Amino acid sequence: MIISDGINKTEKYDETQEYFFSCRAMFRWLYEKGILKKISFLYKEEKDNICFALDTDDLILYKNQMENSDVRGSAVACNRIFGKGGYKTSPSIYSGAVSLTWTMMDYRDINGCVTKSWELLDEKYLTNDSLSVISAIREKHGAKAAVKAIWDLYDDGKLSHEVSIDESYAGRQCEDLWEAACAWHKDGLGVNYNFCKDSGKDESAIYLMHFNNEKEDMDIDTETFEPYEIDFSNKDWQSELITKMYLFLLKNVYAV
C-alpha cells in the first residue's frame, strides 16, 4: 500500500501525539544515519524535500539500532513501524512511499488497491491497466519496487519513446510496418510496435526487445508480445499507445 508521511523540522514535540512525532523523528534519524539511502528507492532529494519508498522488511536489520537510538519515543516509533505485536509485514503503516515534508496520510487501502500515487509531487491517477501492473509488481517485489515503477511510468525516470505513425494510417487495409512506435527502458529492454493489417484484419502487436551487446543494437523477441490495436478515432490514441508500451516494458523489467 502506498502512504505518505510528513516531517516538518520546525514542529515541537507533542506528548499527546507521541507516536506521530516519534515516527517523524525516527525517519529523520534513519535518513541522517544514511540507512534510508541503503534500503530505499530515493527518488527526490533536495534541501527541504526528501522523497523515498521502502519496504518495512528492509528495516529489520536496523531494528535494534532504532530501538536503542537517542530518538525521543523510539520504542513508540518502533511499535508503530513494526507493529505492536512484533514485526508485521502487513499492515505496516510505513511500508510504501514516504516524503519527509508532507502532511501525514493515514494508511490507505481501497479494496487492496492503490487508487492514487501519493508518492509523486503531483497526484497521478492510475488507470485500471496501470493499476494491475503496479499491483503485480508490488505483490512480487514489494512496495519499494512498485513505487519505483510508478515513478518511471509517470515521470520518465527510465523510460523513453518514439512514435512514427500518424492518423494517415487509420484507413490502411494492408500494411506491415515495424518500428511504428518504440519505447525503451534504461536497463536494456525495449519494445517495438508492429502496425500490421492483413486485408483489413488487425494483427498489430507490441514486441519485446533486448539489447545485443555484440551488435550494439536491439533484438526483437518475436515470442514475447502483446496484441494491441490503435483506435485512431480516440484523440488520445498516441498517449494510450505510449502508456501501453511502457506498461508492457515494466511487466518484463520486473518479470510479472
mmCIF file of C-alpha atoms in Angstrom:
data_model
loop_
_atom_site.group_PDB
_atom_site.id
_atom_site.type_symbol
_atom_site.label_atom_id
_atom_site.label_comp_id
_atom_site.label_asym_id
_atom_site.label_seq_id
_atom_site.Cartn_x
_atom_site.Cartn_y
_atom_site.Cartn_z
ATOM 1 C CA MET A 1 0.000 0.000 0.000
ATOM 2 C CA ILE A 2 1.269 3.478 -0.740
ATOM 3 C CA ILE A 3 1.200 6.072 2.023
ATOM 4 C CA SER A 4 2.827 9.404 2.666
ATOM 5 C CA ASP A 5 4.393 10.737 5.824
ATOM 6 C CA GLY A 6 5.428 14.285 6.503
ATOM 7 C CA ILE A 7 8.147 15.793 8.617
ATOM 8 C CA ASN A 8 8.251 19.479 9.412
ATOM 9 C CA LYS A 9 11.557 20.207 11.122
ATOM 10 C CA THR A 10 10.144 23.231 12.961
ATOM 11 C CA GLU A 11 7.374 21.346 14.762
ATOM 12 C CA LYS A 12 7.581 20.974 18.542
ATOM 13 C CA TYR A 13 7.217 17.613 20.247
ATOM 14 C CA ASP A 14 3.677 16.965 21.484
ATOM 15 C CA GLU A 15 3.402 14.222 24.110
ATOM 16 C CA THR A 16 -0.323 13.804 23.419
ATOM 17 C CA GLN A 17 0.615 12.615 19.937
ATOM 18 C CA GLU A 18 3.852 10.884 20.825
ATOM 19 C CA TYR A 19 3.534 8.148 18.194
ATOM 20 C CA PHE A 20 3.099 10.780 15.487
ATOM 21 C CA PHE A 21 6.176 12.826 16.361
ATOM 22 C CA SER A 22 8.371 9.882 17.356
ATOM 23 C CA CYS A 23 7.839 8.272 13.937
ATOM 24 C CA ARG A 24 8.736 11.513 12.206
ATOM 25 C CA ALA A 25 11.868 11.795 14.321
ATOM 26 C CA MET A 26 12.784 8.161 13.662
ATOM 27 C CA PHE A 27 12.657 8.640 9.911
ATOM 28 C CA ARG A 28 14.819 11.759 10.239
ATOM 29 C CA TRP A 29 17.285 9.700 12.262
ATOM 30 C CA LEU A 30 17.289 6.907 9.650
ATOM 31 C CA TYR A 31 17.917 9.462 6.935
ATOM 32 C CA GLU A 32 20.729 11.225 8.823
ATOM 33 C CA LYS A 33 22.426 7.867 9.511
ATOM 34 C CA GLY A 34 22.401 7.070 5.781
ATOM 35 C CA ILE A 35 20.234 3.991 6.348
ATOM 36 C CA LEU A 36 17.406 5.174 4.110
ATOM 37 C CA LYS A 37 19.778 5.551 1.184
ATOM 38 C CA LYS A 38 20.826 1.926 1.609
ATOM 39 C CA ILE A 39 17.349 0.393 1.759
ATOM 40 C CA SER A 40 15.063 2.738 -0.137
ATOM 41 C CA PHE A 41 14.341 3.977 -3.617
ATOM 42 C CA LEU A 42 15.194 7.641 -3.066
ATOM 43 C CA TYR A 43 13.664 9.476 -5.996
ATOM 44 C CA LYS A 44 13.936 13.092 -4.872
ATOM 45 C CA GLU A 45 16.457 14.697 -2.571
ATOM 46 C CA GLU A 46 16.559 18.433 -2.032
ATOM 47 C CA LYS A 47 17.457 20.650 0.885
ATOM 48 C CA ASP A 48 13.974 20.611 2.391
ATOM 49 C CA ASN A 49 12.308 17.806 0.493
ATOM 50 C CA ILE A 50 13.307 14.127 0.596
ATOM 51 C CA CYS A 51 11.062 11.544 -1.079
ATOM 52 C CA PHE A 52 11.687 7.819 -0.903
ATOM 53 C CA ALA A 53 9.979 4.433 -0.873
ATOM 54 C CA LEU A 54 10.777 1.499 1.358
ATOM 55 C CA ASP A 55 9.646 -1.974 2.375
ATOM 56 C CA THR A 56 9.464 -2.463 6.129
ATOM 57 C CA ASP A 57 11.187 -5.837 5.670
ATOM 58 C CA ASP A 58 14.415 -3.998 4.865
ATOM 59 C CA LEU A 59 14.361 -2.187 8.222
ATOM 60 C CA ILE A 60 14.541 -5.425 10.243
ATOM 61 C CA LEU A 61 18.358 -5.403 10.238
ATOM 62 C CA TYR A 62 18.276 -1.979 11.886
ATOM 63 C CA LYS A 63 15.519 -2.606 14.424
ATOM 64 C CA ASN A 64 17.873 -2.883 17.428
ATOM 65 C CA GLN A 65 19.655 0.301 16.420
ATOM 66 C CA MET A 66 16.320 2.070 16.091
ATOM 67 C CA GLU A 67 15.103 0.841 19.489
ATOM 68 C CA ASN A 68 18.348 1.919 21.179
ATOM 69 C CA SER A 69 18.735 5.211 19.341
ATOM 70 C CA ASP A 70 18.572 8.617 21.011
ATOM 71 C CA VAL A 71 15.296 9.358 19.228
ATOM 72 C CA ARG A 72 12.714 10.542 21.720
ATOM 73 C CA GLY A 73 9.951 7.937 21.917
ATOM 74 C CA SER A 74 11.990 5.372 19.971
ATOM 75 C CA ALA A 75 10.057 2.442 21.492
ATOM 76 C CA VAL A 76 6.760 4.038 20.474
ATOM 77 C CA ALA A 77 8.069 4.668 16.956
ATOM 78 C CA CYS A 78 9.272 1.081 16.553
ATOM 79 C CA ASN A 79 5.950 -0.297 17.775
ATOM 80 C CA ARG A 80 4.203 1.888 15.224
ATOM 81 C CA ILE A 81 6.521 0.953 12.371
ATOM 82 C CA PHE A 82 6.931 -2.763 13.074
ATOM 83 C CA GLY A 83 3.600 -3.483 14.785
ATOM 84 C CA LYS A 84 2.752 -3.691 18.489
ATOM 85 C CA GLY A 85 2.604 -7.483 18.432
ATOM 86 C CA GLY A 86 6.051 -7.773 16.913
ATOM 87 C CA TYR A 87 7.162 -7.344 13.333
ATOM 88 C CA LYS A 88 4.415 -7.461 10.728
ATOM 89 C CA THR A 89 4.968 -7.018 7.021
ATOM 90 C CA SER A 90 1.319 -6.106 6.604
ATOM 91 C CA PRO A 91 -0.328 -3.909 7.596
ATOM 92 C CA SER A 92 2.796 -1.948 8.476
ATOM 93 C CA ILE A 93 1.774 1.670 8.249
ATOM 94 C CA TYR A 94 5.178 2.639 6.881
ATOM 95 C CA SER A 95 5.591 0.204 4.016
ATOM 96 C CA GLY A 96 5.275 2.389 0.973
ATOM 97 C CA ALA A 97 6.192 5.848 -0.229
ATOM 98 C CA VAL A 98 7.340 8.451 2.236
ATOM 99 C CA SER A 99 8.119 12.126 1.903
ATOM 100 C CA LEU A 100 9.867 13.933 4.725
ATOM 101 C CA THR A 101 7.964 17.168 4.208
ATOM 102 C CA TRP A 102 4.356 16.291 3.536
ATOM 103 C CA THR A 103 1.424 16.132 5.921
ATOM 104 C CA MET A 104 0.919 12.610 7.231
ATOM 105 C CA MET A 105 -1.644 10.492 5.409
ATOM 106 C CA ASP A 106 -3.197 7.545 7.222
ATOM 107 C CA TYR A 107 -2.769 4.022 5.878
ATOM 108 C CA ARG A 108 -4.747 3.818 2.615
ATOM 109 C CA ASP A 109 -6.301 0.592 1.415
ATOM 110 C CA ILE A 110 -9.133 0.688 -1.111
ATOM 111 C CA ASN A 111 -10.027 -2.970 -1.658
ATOM 112 C CA GLY A 112 -6.346 -3.806 -1.600
ATOM 113 C CA CYS A 113 -5.535 -1.396 -4.432
ATOM 114 C CA VAL A 114 -3.687 1.877 -4.745
ATOM 115 C CA THR A 115 -6.051 4.472 -6.157
ATOM 116 C CA LYS A 116 -3.655 7.399 -6.378
ATOM 117 C CA SER A 117 0.108 7.500 -6.454
ATOM 118 C CA TRP A 118 0.725 9.774 -3.481
ATOM 119 C CA GLU A 119 4.473 9.383 -3.820
ATOM 120 C CA LEU A 120 4.565 11.783 -6.758
ATOM 121 C CA LEU A 121 4.816 15.519 -6.279
ATOM 122 C CA ASP A 122 1.594 15.885 -8.259
ATOM 123 C CA GLU A 123 -1.267 13.458 -7.820
ATOM 124 C CA LYS A 124 -1.458 10.918 -10.618
ATOM 125 C CA TYR A 125 -4.487 8.722 -11.139
ATOM 126 C CA LEU A 126 -3.717 5.133 -12.040
ATOM 127 C CA THR A 127 -5.769 3.590 -14.841
ATOM 128 C CA ASN A 128 -7.045 0.049 -14.419
ATOM 129 C CA ASP A 129 -4.311 -1.239 -16.741
ATOM 130 C CA SER A 130 -1.631 0.644 -14.826
ATOM 131 C CA LEU A 131 -3.046 -0.489 -11.503
ATOM 132 C CA SER A 132 -2.980 -4.166 -12.462
ATOM 133 C CA VAL A 133 0.697 -3.946 -13.452
ATOM 134 C CA ILE A 134 1.740 -1.921 -10.391
ATOM 135 C CA SER A 135 -0.202 -4.251 -8.071
ATOM 136 C CA ALA A 136 1.516 -7.288 -9.611
ATOM 137 C CA ILE A 137 4.917 -5.645 -9.133
ATOM 138 C CA ARG A 138 4.074 -4.825 -5.528
ATOM 139 C CA GLU A 139 2.877 -8.343 -4.804
ATOM 140 C CA LYS A 140 6.023 -9.946 -6.225
ATOM 141 C CA HIS A 141 8.709 -7.383 -5.396
ATOM 142 C CA GLY A 142 7.309 -5.152 -2.639
ATOM 143 C CA ALA A 143 6.155 -1.579 -2.198
ATOM 144 C CA LYS A 144 9.549 -0.056 -2.970
ATOM 145 C CA ALA A 145 9.642 -1.606 -6.435
ATOM 146 C CA ALA A 146 6.006 -0.642 -7.076
ATOM 147 C CA VAL A 147 6.699 2.998 -6.251
ATOM 148 C CA LYS A 148 9.827 2.954 -8.403
ATOM 149 C CA ALA A 149 7.798 1.583 -11.328
ATOM 150 C CA ILE A 150 5.167 4.309 -10.956
ATOM 151 C CA TRP A 151 7.887 6.929 -10.860
ATOM 152 C CA ASP A 152 9.366 5.554 -14.074
ATOM 153 C CA LEU A 153 5.932 5.362 -15.685
ATOM 154 C CA TYR A 154 4.775 8.898 -14.942
ATOM 155 C CA ASP A 155 7.982 10.894 -14.735
ATOM 156 C CA ASP A 156 10.101 9.316 -17.471
ATOM 157 C CA GLY A 157 12.804 8.434 -14.980
ATOM 158 C CA LYS A 158 13.940 5.474 -17.064
ATOM 159 C CA LEU A 159 11.512 5.353 -19.966
ATOM 160 C CA SER A 160 11.623 6.987 -23.390
ATOM 161 C CA HIS A 161 9.649 6.551 -26.617
ATOM 162 C CA GLU A 162 9.270 7.430 -30.275
ATOM 163 C CA VAL A 163 6.086 7.280 -32.390
ATOM 164 C CA SER A 164 6.500 7.177 -36.190
ATOM 165 C CA ILE A 165 2.919 6.660 -37.381
ATOM 166 C CA ASP A 166 0.082 9.157 -37.560
ATOM 167 C CA GLU A 167 -3.641 9.280 -38.344
ATOM 168 C CA SER A 168 -2.960 8.720 -42.062
ATOM 169 C CA TYR A 169 -2.560 5.006 -41.257
ATOM 170 C CA ALA A 170 -6.122 4.714 -39.969
ATOM 171 C CA GLY A 171 -7.575 3.526 -43.268
ATOM 172 C CA ARG A 172 -4.765 1.188 -44.311
ATOM 173 C CA GLN A 173 -6.022 -2.297 -45.217
ATOM 174 C CA CYS A 174 -2.690 -3.986 -45.923
ATOM 175 C CA GLU A 175 0.358 -2.873 -44.005
ATOM 176 C CA ASP A 176 3.266 -4.437 -42.117
ATOM 177 C CA LEU A 177 5.265 -1.652 -40.507
ATOM 178 C CA TRP A 178 7.859 -2.426 -37.838
ATOM 179 C CA GLU A 179 9.074 0.372 -35.579
ATOM 180 C CA ALA A 180 5.747 2.129 -35.989
ATOM 181 C CA ALA A 181 6.469 3.076 -32.402
ATOM 182 C CA CYS A 182 9.179 2.100 -29.933
ATOM 183 C CA ALA A 183 9.872 2.532 -26.240
ATOM 184 C CA TRP A 184 12.983 1.869 -24.199
ATOM 185 C CA HIS A 185 13.971 1.223 -20.609
ATOM 186 C CA LYS A 186 17.490 2.137 -19.492
ATOM 187 C CA ASP A 187 18.047 -1.348 -18.095
ATOM 188 C CA GLY A 188 18.470 -2.677 -21.652
ATOM 189 C CA LEU A 189 14.929 -3.640 -22.595
ATOM 190 C CA GLY A 190 12.709 -2.089 -25.240
ATOM 191 C CA VAL A 191 9.508 -2.680 -27.169
ATOM 192 C CA ASN A 192 8.751 -2.459 -30.870
ATOM 193 C CA TYR A 193 5.193 -1.801 -32.070
ATOM 194 C CA ASN A 194 4.433 -3.636 -35.303
ATOM 195 C CA PHE A 195 1.482 -1.987 -37.087
ATOM 196 C CA CYS A 196 0.060 -4.844 -39.120
ATOM 197 C CA LYS A 197 -3.121 -5.030 -41.221
ATOM 198 C CA ASP A 198 -3.912 -8.102 -43.320
ATOM 199 C CA SER A 199 -6.867 -7.498 -45.637
ATOM 200 C CA GLY A 200 -8.323 -5.143 -43.065
ATOM 201 C CA LYS A 201 -7.810 -7.537 -40.139
ATOM 202 C CA ASP A 202 -5.686 -6.007 -37.398
ATOM 203 C CA GLU A 203 -2.745 -8.154 -36.308
ATOM 204 C CA SER A 204 -0.733 -5.401 -34.652
ATOM 205 C CA ALA A 205 1.255 -6.179 -31.521
ATOM 206 C CA ILE A 206 3.883 -4.846 -29.106
ATOM 207 C CA TYR A 207 7.043 -6.978 -29.135
ATOM 208 C CA LEU A 208 9.767 -7.110 -26.511
ATOM 209 C CA MET A 209 13.322 -6.153 -27.488
ATOM 210 C CA HIS A 210 16.632 -6.995 -25.784
ATOM 211 C CA PHE A 211 19.849 -5.047 -26.228
ATOM 212 C CA ASN A 212 22.513 -7.093 -28.024
ATOM 213 C CA ASN A 213 25.949 -6.030 -26.773
ATOM 214 C CA GLU A 214 27.781 -7.606 -29.727
ATOM 215 C CA LYS A 215 25.694 -5.785 -32.322
ATOM 216 C CA GLU A 216 25.135 -2.749 -30.094
ATOM 217 C CA ASP A 217 21.529 -2.823 -31.216
ATOM 218 C CA MET A 218 18.165 -4.190 -30.119
ATOM 219 C CA ASP A 219 16.995 -7.722 -30.988
ATOM 220 C CA ILE A 220 13.248 -8.345 -31.324
ATOM 221 C CA ASP A 221 11.857 -11.208 -29.258
ATOM 222 C CA THR A 222 9.084 -12.487 -31.518
ATOM 223 C CA GLU A 223 7.961 -14.962 -28.825
ATOM 224 C CA THR A 224 7.142 -12.250 -26.283
ATOM 225 C CA PHE A 225 4.421 -9.918 -27.466
ATOM 226 C CA GLU A 226 1.031 -8.433 -26.642
ATOM 227 C CA PRO A 227 -1.626 -7.698 -29.296
ATOM 228 C CA TYR A 228 -2.651 -4.073 -29.416
ATOM 229 C CA GLU A 229 -4.876 -2.262 -31.906
ATOM 230 C CA ILE A 230 -4.791 1.520 -32.117
ATOM 231 C CA ASP A 231 -8.141 3.279 -32.037
ATOM 232 C CA PHE A 232 -7.389 6.278 -34.251
ATOM 233 C CA SER A 233 -10.845 7.727 -33.543
ATOM 234 C CA ASN A 234 -9.669 8.381 -29.994
ATOM 235 C CA LYS A 235 -7.933 11.772 -29.832
ATOM 236 C CA ASP A 236 -5.634 10.358 -27.136
ATOM 237 C CA TRP A 237 -4.591 7.315 -29.200
ATOM 238 C CA GLN A 238 -0.911 8.276 -29.141
ATOM 239 C CA SER A 239 -0.649 8.711 -25.349
ATOM 240 C CA GLU A 240 -2.558 5.452 -24.832
ATOM 241 C CA LEU A 241 -0.146 3.632 -27.153
ATOM 242 C CA ILE A 242 2.835 5.063 -25.266
ATOM 243 C CA THR A 243 1.357 4.054 -21.908
ATOM 244 C CA LYS A 244 0.615 0.557 -23.224
ATOM 245 C CA MET A 245 4.214 0.173 -24.414
ATOM 246 C CA TYR A 246 5.529 1.447 -21.070
ATOM 247 C CA LEU A 247 3.367 -0.974 -19.087
ATOM 248 C CA PHE A 248 4.456 -3.897 -21.277
ATOM 249 C CA LEU A 249 8.051 -2.845 -20.686
ATOM 250 C CA LEU A 250 7.590 -2.648 -16.907
ATOM 251 C CA LYS A 251 5.959 -6.090 -16.789
ATOM 252 C CA ASN A 252 9.060 -7.525 -18.419
ATOM 253 C CA VAL A 253 11.554 -5.426 -16.459
ATOM 254 C CA TYR A 254 10.046 -6.805 -13.237
ATOM 255 C CA ALA A 255 9.122 -10.192 -14.745
ATOM 256 C CA VAL A 256 5.492 -10.163 -13.596
#
